PDB file of C-alpha atoms and ligand atoms in Angstrom:
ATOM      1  CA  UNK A   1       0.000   0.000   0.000  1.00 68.00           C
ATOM      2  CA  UNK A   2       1.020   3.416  -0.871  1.00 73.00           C
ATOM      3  CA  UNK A   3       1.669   5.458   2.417  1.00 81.00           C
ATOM      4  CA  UNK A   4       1.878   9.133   2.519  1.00 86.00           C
ATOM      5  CA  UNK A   5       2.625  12.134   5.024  1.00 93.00           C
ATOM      6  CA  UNK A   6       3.707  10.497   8.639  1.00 95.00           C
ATOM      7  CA  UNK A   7       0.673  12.026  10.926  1.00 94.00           C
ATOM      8  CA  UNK A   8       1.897  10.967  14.149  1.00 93.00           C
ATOM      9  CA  UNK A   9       4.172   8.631  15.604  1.00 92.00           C
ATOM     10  CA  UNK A  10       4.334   6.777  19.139  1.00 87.00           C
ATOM     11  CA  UNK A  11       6.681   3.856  20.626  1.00 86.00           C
ATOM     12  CA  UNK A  12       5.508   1.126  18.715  1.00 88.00           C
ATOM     13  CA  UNK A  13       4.268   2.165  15.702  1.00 92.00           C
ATOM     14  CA  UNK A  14       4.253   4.846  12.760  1.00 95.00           C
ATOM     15  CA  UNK A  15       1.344   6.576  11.412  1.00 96.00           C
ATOM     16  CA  UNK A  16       0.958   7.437   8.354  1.00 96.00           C
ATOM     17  CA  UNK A  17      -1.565   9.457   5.903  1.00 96.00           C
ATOM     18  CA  UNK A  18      -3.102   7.222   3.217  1.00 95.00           C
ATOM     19  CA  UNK A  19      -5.926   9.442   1.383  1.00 90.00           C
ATOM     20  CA  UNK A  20      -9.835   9.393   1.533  1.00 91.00           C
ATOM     21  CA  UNK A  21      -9.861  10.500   5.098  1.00 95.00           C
ATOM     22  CA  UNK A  22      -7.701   7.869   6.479  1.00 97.00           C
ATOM     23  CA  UNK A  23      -4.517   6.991   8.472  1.00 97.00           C
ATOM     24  CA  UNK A  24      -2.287   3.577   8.186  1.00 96.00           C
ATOM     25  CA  UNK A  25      -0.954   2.583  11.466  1.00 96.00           C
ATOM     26  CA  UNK A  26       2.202   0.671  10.556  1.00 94.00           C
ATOM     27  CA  UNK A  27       3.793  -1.497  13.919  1.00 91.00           C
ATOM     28  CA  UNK A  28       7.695  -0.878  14.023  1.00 88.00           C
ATOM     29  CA  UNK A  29       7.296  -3.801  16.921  1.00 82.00           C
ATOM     30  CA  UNK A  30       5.708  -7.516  16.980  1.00 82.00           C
ATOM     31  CA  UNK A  31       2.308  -6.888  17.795  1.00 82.00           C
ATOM     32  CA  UNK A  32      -0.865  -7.929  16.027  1.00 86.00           C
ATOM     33  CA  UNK A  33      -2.979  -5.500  14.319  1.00 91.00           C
ATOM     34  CA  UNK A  34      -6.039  -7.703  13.517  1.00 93.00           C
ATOM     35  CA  UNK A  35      -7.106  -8.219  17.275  1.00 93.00           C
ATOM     36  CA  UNK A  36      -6.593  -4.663  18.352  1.00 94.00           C
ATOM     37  CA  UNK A  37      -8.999  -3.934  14.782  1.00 96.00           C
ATOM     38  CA  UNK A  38     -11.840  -6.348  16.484  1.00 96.00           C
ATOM     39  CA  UNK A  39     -11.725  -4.594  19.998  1.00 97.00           C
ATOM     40  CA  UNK A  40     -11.747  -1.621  18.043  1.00 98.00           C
ATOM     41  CA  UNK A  41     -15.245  -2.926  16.159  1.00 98.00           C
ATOM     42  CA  UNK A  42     -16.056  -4.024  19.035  1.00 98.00           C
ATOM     43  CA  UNK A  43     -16.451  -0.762  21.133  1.00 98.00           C
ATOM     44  CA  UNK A  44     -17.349   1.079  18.338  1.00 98.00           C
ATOM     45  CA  UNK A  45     -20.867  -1.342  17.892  1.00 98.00           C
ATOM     46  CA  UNK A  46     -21.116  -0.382  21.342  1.00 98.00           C
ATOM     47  CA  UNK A  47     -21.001   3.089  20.269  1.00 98.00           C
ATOM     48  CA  UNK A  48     -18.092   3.974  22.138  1.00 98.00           C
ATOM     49  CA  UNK A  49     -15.784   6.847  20.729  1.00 98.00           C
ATOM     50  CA  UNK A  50     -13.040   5.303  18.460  1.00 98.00           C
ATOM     51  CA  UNK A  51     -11.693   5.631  14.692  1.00 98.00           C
ATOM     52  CA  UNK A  52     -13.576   3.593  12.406  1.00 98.00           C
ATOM     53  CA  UNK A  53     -11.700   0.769  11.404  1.00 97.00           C
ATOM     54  CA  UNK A  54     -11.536  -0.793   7.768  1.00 96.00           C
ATOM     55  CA  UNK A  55     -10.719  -4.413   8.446  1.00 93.00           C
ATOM     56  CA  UNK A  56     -10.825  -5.066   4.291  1.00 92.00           C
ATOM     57  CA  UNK A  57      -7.591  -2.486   4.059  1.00 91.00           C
ATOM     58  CA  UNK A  58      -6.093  -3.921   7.495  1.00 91.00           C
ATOM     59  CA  UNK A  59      -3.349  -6.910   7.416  1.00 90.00           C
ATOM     60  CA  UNK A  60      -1.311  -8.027  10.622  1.00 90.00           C
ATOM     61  CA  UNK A  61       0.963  -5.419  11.109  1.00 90.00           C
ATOM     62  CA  UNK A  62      -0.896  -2.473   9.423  1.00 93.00           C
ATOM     63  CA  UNK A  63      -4.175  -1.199  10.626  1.00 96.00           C
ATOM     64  CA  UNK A  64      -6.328   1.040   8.514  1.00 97.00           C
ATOM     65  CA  UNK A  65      -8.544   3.872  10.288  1.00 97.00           C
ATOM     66  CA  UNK A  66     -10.435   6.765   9.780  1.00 98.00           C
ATOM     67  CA  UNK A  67      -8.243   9.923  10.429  1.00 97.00           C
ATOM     68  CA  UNK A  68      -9.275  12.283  12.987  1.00 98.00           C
ATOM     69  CA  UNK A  69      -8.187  15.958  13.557  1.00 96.00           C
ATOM     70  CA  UNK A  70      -7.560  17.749  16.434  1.00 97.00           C
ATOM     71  CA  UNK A  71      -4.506  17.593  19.213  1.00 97.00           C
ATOM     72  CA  UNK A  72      -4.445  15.186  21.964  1.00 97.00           C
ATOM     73  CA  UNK A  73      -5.850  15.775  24.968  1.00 98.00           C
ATOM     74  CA  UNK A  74      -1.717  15.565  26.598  1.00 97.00           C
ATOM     75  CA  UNK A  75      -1.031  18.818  23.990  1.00 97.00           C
ATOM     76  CA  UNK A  76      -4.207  20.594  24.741  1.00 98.00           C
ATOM     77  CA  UNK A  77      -3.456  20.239  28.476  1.00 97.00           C
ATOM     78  CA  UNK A  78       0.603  21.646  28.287  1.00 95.00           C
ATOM     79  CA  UNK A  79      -0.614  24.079  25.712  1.00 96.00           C
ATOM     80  CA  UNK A  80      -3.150  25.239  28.294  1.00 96.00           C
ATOM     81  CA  UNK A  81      -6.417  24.692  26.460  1.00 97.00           C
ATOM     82  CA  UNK A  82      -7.989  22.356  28.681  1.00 98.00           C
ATOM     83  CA  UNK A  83      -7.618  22.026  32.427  1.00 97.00           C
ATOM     84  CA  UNK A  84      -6.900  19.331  34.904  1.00 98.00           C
ATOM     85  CA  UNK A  85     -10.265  19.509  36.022  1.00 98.00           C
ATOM     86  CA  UNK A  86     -11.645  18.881  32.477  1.00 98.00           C
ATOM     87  CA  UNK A  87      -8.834  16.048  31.887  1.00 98.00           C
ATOM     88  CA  UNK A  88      -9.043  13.796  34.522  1.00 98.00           C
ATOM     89  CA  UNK A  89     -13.204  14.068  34.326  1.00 98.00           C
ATOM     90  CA  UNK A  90     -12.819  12.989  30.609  1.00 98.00           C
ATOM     91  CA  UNK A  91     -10.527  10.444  31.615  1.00 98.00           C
ATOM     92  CA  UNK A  92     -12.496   8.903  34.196  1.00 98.00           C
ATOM     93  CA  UNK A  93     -15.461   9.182  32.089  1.00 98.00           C
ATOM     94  CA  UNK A  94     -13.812   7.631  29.418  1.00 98.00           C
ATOM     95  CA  UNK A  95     -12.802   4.632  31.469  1.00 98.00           C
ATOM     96  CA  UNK A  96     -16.337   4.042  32.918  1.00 98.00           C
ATOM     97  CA  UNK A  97     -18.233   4.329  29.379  1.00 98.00           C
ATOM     98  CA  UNK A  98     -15.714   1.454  28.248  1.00 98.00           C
ATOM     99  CA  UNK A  99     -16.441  -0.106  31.458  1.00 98.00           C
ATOM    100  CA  UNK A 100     -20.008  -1.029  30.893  1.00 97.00           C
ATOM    101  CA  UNK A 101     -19.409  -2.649  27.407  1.00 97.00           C
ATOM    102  CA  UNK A 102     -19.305  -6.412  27.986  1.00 96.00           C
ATOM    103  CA  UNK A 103     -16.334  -8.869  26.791  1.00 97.00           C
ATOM    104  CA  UNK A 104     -16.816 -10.110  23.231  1.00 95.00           C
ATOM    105  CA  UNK A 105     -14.750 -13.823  24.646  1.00 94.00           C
ATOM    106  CA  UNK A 106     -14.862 -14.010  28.640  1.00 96.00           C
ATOM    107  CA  UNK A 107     -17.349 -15.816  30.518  1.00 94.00           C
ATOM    108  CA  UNK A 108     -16.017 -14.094  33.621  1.00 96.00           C
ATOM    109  CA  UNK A 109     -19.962 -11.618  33.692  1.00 94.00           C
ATOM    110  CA  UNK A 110     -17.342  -9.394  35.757  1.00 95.00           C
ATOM    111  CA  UNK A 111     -14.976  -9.137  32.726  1.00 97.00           C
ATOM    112  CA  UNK A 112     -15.093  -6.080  31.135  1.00 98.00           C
ATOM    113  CA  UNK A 113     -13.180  -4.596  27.556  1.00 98.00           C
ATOM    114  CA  UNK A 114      -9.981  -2.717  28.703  1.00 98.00           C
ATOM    115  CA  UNK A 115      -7.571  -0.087  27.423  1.00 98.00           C
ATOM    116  CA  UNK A 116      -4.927  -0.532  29.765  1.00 98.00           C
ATOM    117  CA  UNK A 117      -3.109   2.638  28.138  1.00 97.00           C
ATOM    118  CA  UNK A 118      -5.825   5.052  28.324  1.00 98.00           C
ATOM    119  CA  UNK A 119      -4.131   8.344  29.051  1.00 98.00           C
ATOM    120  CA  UNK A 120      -3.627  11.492  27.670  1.00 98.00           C
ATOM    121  CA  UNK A 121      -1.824  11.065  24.888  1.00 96.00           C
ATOM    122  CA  UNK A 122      -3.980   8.647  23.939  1.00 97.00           C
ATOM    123  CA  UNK A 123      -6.952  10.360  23.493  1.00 98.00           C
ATOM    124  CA  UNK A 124      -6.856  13.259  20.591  1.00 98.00           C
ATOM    125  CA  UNK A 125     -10.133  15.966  20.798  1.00 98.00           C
ATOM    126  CA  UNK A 126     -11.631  16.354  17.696  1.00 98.00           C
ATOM    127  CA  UNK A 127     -14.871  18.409  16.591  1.00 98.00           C
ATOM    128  CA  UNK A 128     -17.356  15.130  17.518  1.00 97.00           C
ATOM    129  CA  UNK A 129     -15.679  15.008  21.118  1.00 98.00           C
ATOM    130  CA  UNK A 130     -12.622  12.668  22.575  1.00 98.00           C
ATOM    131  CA  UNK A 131     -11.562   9.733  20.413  1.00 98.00           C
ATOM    132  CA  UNK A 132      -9.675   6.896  22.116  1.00 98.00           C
ATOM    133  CA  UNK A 133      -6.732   5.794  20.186  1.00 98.00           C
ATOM    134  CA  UNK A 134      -3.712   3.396  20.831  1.00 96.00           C
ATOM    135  CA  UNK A 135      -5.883  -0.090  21.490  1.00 96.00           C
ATOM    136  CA  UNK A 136      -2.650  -1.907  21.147  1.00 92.00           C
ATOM    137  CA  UNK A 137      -2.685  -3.257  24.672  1.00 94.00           C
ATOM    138  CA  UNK A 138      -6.427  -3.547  24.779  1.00 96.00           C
ATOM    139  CA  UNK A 139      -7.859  -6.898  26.326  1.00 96.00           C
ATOM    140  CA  UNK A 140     -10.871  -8.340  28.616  1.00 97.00           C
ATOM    141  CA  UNK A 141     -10.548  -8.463  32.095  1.00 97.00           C
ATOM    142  CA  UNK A 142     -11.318  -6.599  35.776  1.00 96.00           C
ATOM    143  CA  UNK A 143     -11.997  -3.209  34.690  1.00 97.00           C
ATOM    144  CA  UNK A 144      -9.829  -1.978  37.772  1.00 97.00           C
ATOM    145  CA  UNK A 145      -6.537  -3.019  36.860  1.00 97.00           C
ATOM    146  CA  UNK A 146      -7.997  -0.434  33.465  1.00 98.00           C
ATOM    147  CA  UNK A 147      -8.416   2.537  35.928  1.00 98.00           C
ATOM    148  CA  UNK A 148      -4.787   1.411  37.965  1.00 97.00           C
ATOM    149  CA  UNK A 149      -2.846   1.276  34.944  1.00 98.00           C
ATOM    150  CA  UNK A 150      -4.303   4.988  33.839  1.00 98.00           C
ATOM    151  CA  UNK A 151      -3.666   6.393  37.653  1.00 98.00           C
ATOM    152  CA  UNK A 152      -0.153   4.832  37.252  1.00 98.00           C
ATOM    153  CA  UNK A 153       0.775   5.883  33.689  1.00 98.00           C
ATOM    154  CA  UNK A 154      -0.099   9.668  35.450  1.00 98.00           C
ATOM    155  CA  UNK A 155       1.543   8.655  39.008  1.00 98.00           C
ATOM    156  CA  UNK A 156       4.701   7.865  36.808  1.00 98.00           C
ATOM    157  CA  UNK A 157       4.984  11.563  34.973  1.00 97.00           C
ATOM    158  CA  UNK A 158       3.853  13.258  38.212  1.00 98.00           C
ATOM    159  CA  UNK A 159       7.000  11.820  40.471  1.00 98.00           C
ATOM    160  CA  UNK A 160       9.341  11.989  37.140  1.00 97.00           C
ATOM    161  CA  UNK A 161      11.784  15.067  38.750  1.00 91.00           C
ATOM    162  CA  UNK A 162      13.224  15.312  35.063  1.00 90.00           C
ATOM    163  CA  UNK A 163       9.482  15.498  33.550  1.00 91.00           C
ATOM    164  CA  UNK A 164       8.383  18.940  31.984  1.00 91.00           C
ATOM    165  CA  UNK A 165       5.005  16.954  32.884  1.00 94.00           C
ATOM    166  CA  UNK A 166       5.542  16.497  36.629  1.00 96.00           C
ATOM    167  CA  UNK A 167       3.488  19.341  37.485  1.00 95.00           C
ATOM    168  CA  UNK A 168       0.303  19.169  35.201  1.00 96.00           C
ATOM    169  CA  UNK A 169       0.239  14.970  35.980  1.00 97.00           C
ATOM    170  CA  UNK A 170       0.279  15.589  39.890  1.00 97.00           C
ATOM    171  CA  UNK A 171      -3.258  18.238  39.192  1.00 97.00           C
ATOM    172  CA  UNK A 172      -4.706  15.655  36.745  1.00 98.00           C
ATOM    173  CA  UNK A 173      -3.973  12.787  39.280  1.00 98.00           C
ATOM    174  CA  UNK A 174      -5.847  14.338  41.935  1.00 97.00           C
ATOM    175  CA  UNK A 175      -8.955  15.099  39.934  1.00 98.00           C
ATOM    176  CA  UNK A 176      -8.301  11.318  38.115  1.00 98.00           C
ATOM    177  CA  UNK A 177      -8.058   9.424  41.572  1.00 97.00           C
ATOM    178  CA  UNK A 178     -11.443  11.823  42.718  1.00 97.00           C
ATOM    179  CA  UNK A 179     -13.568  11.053  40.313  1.00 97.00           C
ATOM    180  CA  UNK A 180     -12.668   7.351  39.862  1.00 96.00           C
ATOM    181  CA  UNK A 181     -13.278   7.047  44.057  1.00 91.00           C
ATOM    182  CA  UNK A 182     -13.922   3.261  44.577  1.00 92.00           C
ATOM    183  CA  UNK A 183     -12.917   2.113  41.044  1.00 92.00           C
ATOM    184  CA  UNK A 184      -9.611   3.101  41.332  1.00 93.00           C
ATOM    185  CA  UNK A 185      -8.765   0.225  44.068  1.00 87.00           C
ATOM    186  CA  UNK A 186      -5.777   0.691  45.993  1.00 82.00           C
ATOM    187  CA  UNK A 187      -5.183  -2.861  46.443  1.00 84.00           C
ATOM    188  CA  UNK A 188      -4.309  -5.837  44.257  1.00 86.00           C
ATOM    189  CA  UNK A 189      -5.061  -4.277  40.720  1.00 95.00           C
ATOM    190  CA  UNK A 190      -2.121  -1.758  41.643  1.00 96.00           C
ATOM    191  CA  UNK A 191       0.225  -4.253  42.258  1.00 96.00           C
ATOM    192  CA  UNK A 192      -1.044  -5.905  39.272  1.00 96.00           C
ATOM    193  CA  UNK A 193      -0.214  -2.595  37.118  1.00 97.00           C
ATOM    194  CA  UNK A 194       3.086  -2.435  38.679  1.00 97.00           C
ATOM    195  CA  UNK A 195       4.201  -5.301  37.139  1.00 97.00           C
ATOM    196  CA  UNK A 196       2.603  -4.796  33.423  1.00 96.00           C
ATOM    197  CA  UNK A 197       4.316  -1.759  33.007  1.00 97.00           C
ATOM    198  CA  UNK A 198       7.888  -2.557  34.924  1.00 97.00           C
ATOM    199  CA  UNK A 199       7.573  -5.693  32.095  1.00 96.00           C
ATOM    200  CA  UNK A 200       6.705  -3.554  29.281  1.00 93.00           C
ATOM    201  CA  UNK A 201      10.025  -2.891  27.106  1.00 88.00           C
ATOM    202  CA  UNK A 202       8.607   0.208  25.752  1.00 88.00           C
ATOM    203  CA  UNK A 203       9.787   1.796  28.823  1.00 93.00           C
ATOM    204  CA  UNK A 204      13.088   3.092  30.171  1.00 94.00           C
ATOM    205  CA  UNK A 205      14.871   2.353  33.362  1.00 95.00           C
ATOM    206  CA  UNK A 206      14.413   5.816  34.548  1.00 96.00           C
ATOM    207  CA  UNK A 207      10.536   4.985  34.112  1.00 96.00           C
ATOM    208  CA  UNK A 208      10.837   1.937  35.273  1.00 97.00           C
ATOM    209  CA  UNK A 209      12.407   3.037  38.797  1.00 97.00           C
ATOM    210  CA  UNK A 210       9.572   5.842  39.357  1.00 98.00           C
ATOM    211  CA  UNK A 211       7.308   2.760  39.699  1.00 98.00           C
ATOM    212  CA  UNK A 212       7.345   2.132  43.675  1.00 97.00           C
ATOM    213  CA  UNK A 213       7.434   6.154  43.853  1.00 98.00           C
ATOM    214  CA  UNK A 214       4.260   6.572  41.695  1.00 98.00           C
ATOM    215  CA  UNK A 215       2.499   3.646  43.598  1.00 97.00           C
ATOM    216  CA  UNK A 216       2.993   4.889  47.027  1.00 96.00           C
ATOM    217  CA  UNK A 217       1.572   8.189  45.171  1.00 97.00           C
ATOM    218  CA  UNK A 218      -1.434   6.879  44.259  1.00 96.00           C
ATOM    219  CA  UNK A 219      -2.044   4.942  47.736  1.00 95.00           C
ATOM    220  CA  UNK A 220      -1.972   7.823  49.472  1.00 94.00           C
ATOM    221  CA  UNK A 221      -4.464   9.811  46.769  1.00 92.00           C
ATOM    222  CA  UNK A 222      -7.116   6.745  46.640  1.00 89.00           C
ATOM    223  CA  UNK A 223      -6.745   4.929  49.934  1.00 72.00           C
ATOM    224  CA  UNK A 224      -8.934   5.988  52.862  1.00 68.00           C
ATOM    225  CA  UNK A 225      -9.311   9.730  54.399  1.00 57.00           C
TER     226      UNK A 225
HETATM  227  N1  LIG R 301      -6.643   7.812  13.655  1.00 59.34           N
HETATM  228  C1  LIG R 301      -5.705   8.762  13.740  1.00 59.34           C
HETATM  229  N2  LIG R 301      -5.842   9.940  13.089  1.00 59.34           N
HETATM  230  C2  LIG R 301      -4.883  10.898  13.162  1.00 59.34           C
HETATM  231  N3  LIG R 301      -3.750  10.787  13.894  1.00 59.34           N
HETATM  232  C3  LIG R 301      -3.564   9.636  14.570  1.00 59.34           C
HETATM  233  C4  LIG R 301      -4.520   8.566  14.534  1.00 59.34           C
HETATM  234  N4  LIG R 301      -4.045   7.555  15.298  1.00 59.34           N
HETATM  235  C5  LIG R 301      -2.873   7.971  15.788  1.00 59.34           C
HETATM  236  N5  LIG R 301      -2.569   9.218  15.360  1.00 59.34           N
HETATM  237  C6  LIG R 301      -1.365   9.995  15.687  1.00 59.34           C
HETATM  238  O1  LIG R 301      -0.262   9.119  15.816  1.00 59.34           O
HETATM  239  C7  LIG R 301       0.318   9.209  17.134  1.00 59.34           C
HETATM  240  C8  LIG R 301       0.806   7.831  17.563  1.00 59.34           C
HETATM  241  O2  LIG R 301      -0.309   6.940  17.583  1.00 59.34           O
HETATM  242  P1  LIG R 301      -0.424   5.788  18.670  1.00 59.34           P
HETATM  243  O3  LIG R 301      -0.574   6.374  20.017  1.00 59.34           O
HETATM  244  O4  LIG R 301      -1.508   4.876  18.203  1.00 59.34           O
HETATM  245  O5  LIG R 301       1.020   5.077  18.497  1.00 59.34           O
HETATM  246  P2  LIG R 301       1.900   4.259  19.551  1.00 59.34           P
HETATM  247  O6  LIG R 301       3.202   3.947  18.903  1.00 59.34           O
HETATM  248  O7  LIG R 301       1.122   3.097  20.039  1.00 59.34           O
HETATM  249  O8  LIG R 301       2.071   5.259  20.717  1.00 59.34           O
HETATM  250  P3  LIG R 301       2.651   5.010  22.204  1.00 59.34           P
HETATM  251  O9  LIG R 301       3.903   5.778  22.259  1.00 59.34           O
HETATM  252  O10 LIG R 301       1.583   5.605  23.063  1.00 59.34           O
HETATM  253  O11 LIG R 301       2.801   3.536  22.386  1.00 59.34           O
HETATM  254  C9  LIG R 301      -0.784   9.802  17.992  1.00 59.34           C
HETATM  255  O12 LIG R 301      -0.287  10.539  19.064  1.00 59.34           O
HETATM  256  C10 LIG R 301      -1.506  10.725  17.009  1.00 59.34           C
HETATM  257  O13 LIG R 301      -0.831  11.968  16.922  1.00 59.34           O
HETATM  258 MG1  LIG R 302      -0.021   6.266  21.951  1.00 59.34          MG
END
């Protein structure tokens, strides 16, 4: 397929401008395209906010989509456009919508669709509202290791000393770990998220060693007053 302009490009993969309205979103890593195209289906029969998918276009390793416009919601909160406030209540809003959609495989009835990267920069604004993107990690399961993993991603910018972010994550944090209140369990799913991110080899040592820091962080936000 003929790829154009590079629109945007993350950790794992490349994205690319391919005409009519739509991206390509090319994996530089070993992942599998297909699967994160059916969750993507998935949610969006459940009308929750995602790019359409064209599975016909779509192979493996490349994963066709409509192309949205508009910055994520990580640039529109540095650049001072949106608040903290306004952030972590899409966020958490966000994470409970997807919440309610059930599992297309599990029997578990408590089993739930999950992000499990669902953070700022992975949610762009565009004229029709916020658009998840990123459903690379996306899989069924307890929808609270979902809302740990997004308090954690934060937890990690907002103890990063060397992170231009430190300051804007701790304010969205607070707000996050408010308006999740009881989903955002400071018990086992924590420890659970602890140990998908310090295995994920996306991530550096330096992130990697904020983890304990950014728990204990979180603990003390979501655990009892
Ligand atoms: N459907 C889309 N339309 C327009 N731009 C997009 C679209 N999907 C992704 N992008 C752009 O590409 C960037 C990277 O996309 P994405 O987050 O899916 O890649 P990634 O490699 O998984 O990122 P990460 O570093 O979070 O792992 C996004 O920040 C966004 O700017
Ligand atoms: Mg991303």
């Amino acid at each position: 397929m003929e790829v154009g302009e590079l629109v945007g490009a993350g950790r794992s993969a490349d994205v690319y401008a391919i005409g009519d309205g739509r991206v390509l979103r090319r994996y530089r890593v070993d992942a599998d395209a297909r699967r994160e195209l059916e969750i993507m289906a998935h949610v969006a029969a459940h009308g929750f906010p995602v790019p359409e998918v064209f599975p016909g276009e779509s192979t493996a390793t490349d994963l066709v989509m409509a192309r949205l416009s508009g910055p994520t919601m990580l640039h529109a909160l540095l650049a001072g456009r949106i608040g903290a406030e306004e952030t972590g209540r899409t966020l958490a809003a966000l994470l409970r919508r997807l919440h309610r959609i059930p599992a297309r495989l599990s029997r578990e009835p408590s089993d739930r669709i999950l992000h499990l990267d669902l953070h700022p920069d992975n949610v762009m604004l565009t004229p029709d509202g916020p658009v998840v993107i990123d459903w690379c990690n996306a899989r069924e399961g307890r929808p609270a290791l979902d809302c740990a993993l997004s308090a954690l991603i934060i937890a990690q910018a907002a103890v990063d000393g060397e992170s231009e972010l430190a300051q804007a994550a701790r304010a969205l944090l607070a707000v996050l770990a408010r308006e999740l209140d009881e989903d955002l369990d400071a018990g086992g799913p924590l420890d659970d998220a602890k140990a998908r991110r310090a295995a994920d080899r996306g991530l550096t040592a330096h992130e990697v060693s904020l983890l304990d820091e950014a728990v204990a962080l979180i603990r003390r936000l979501a655990g009892p007053s």
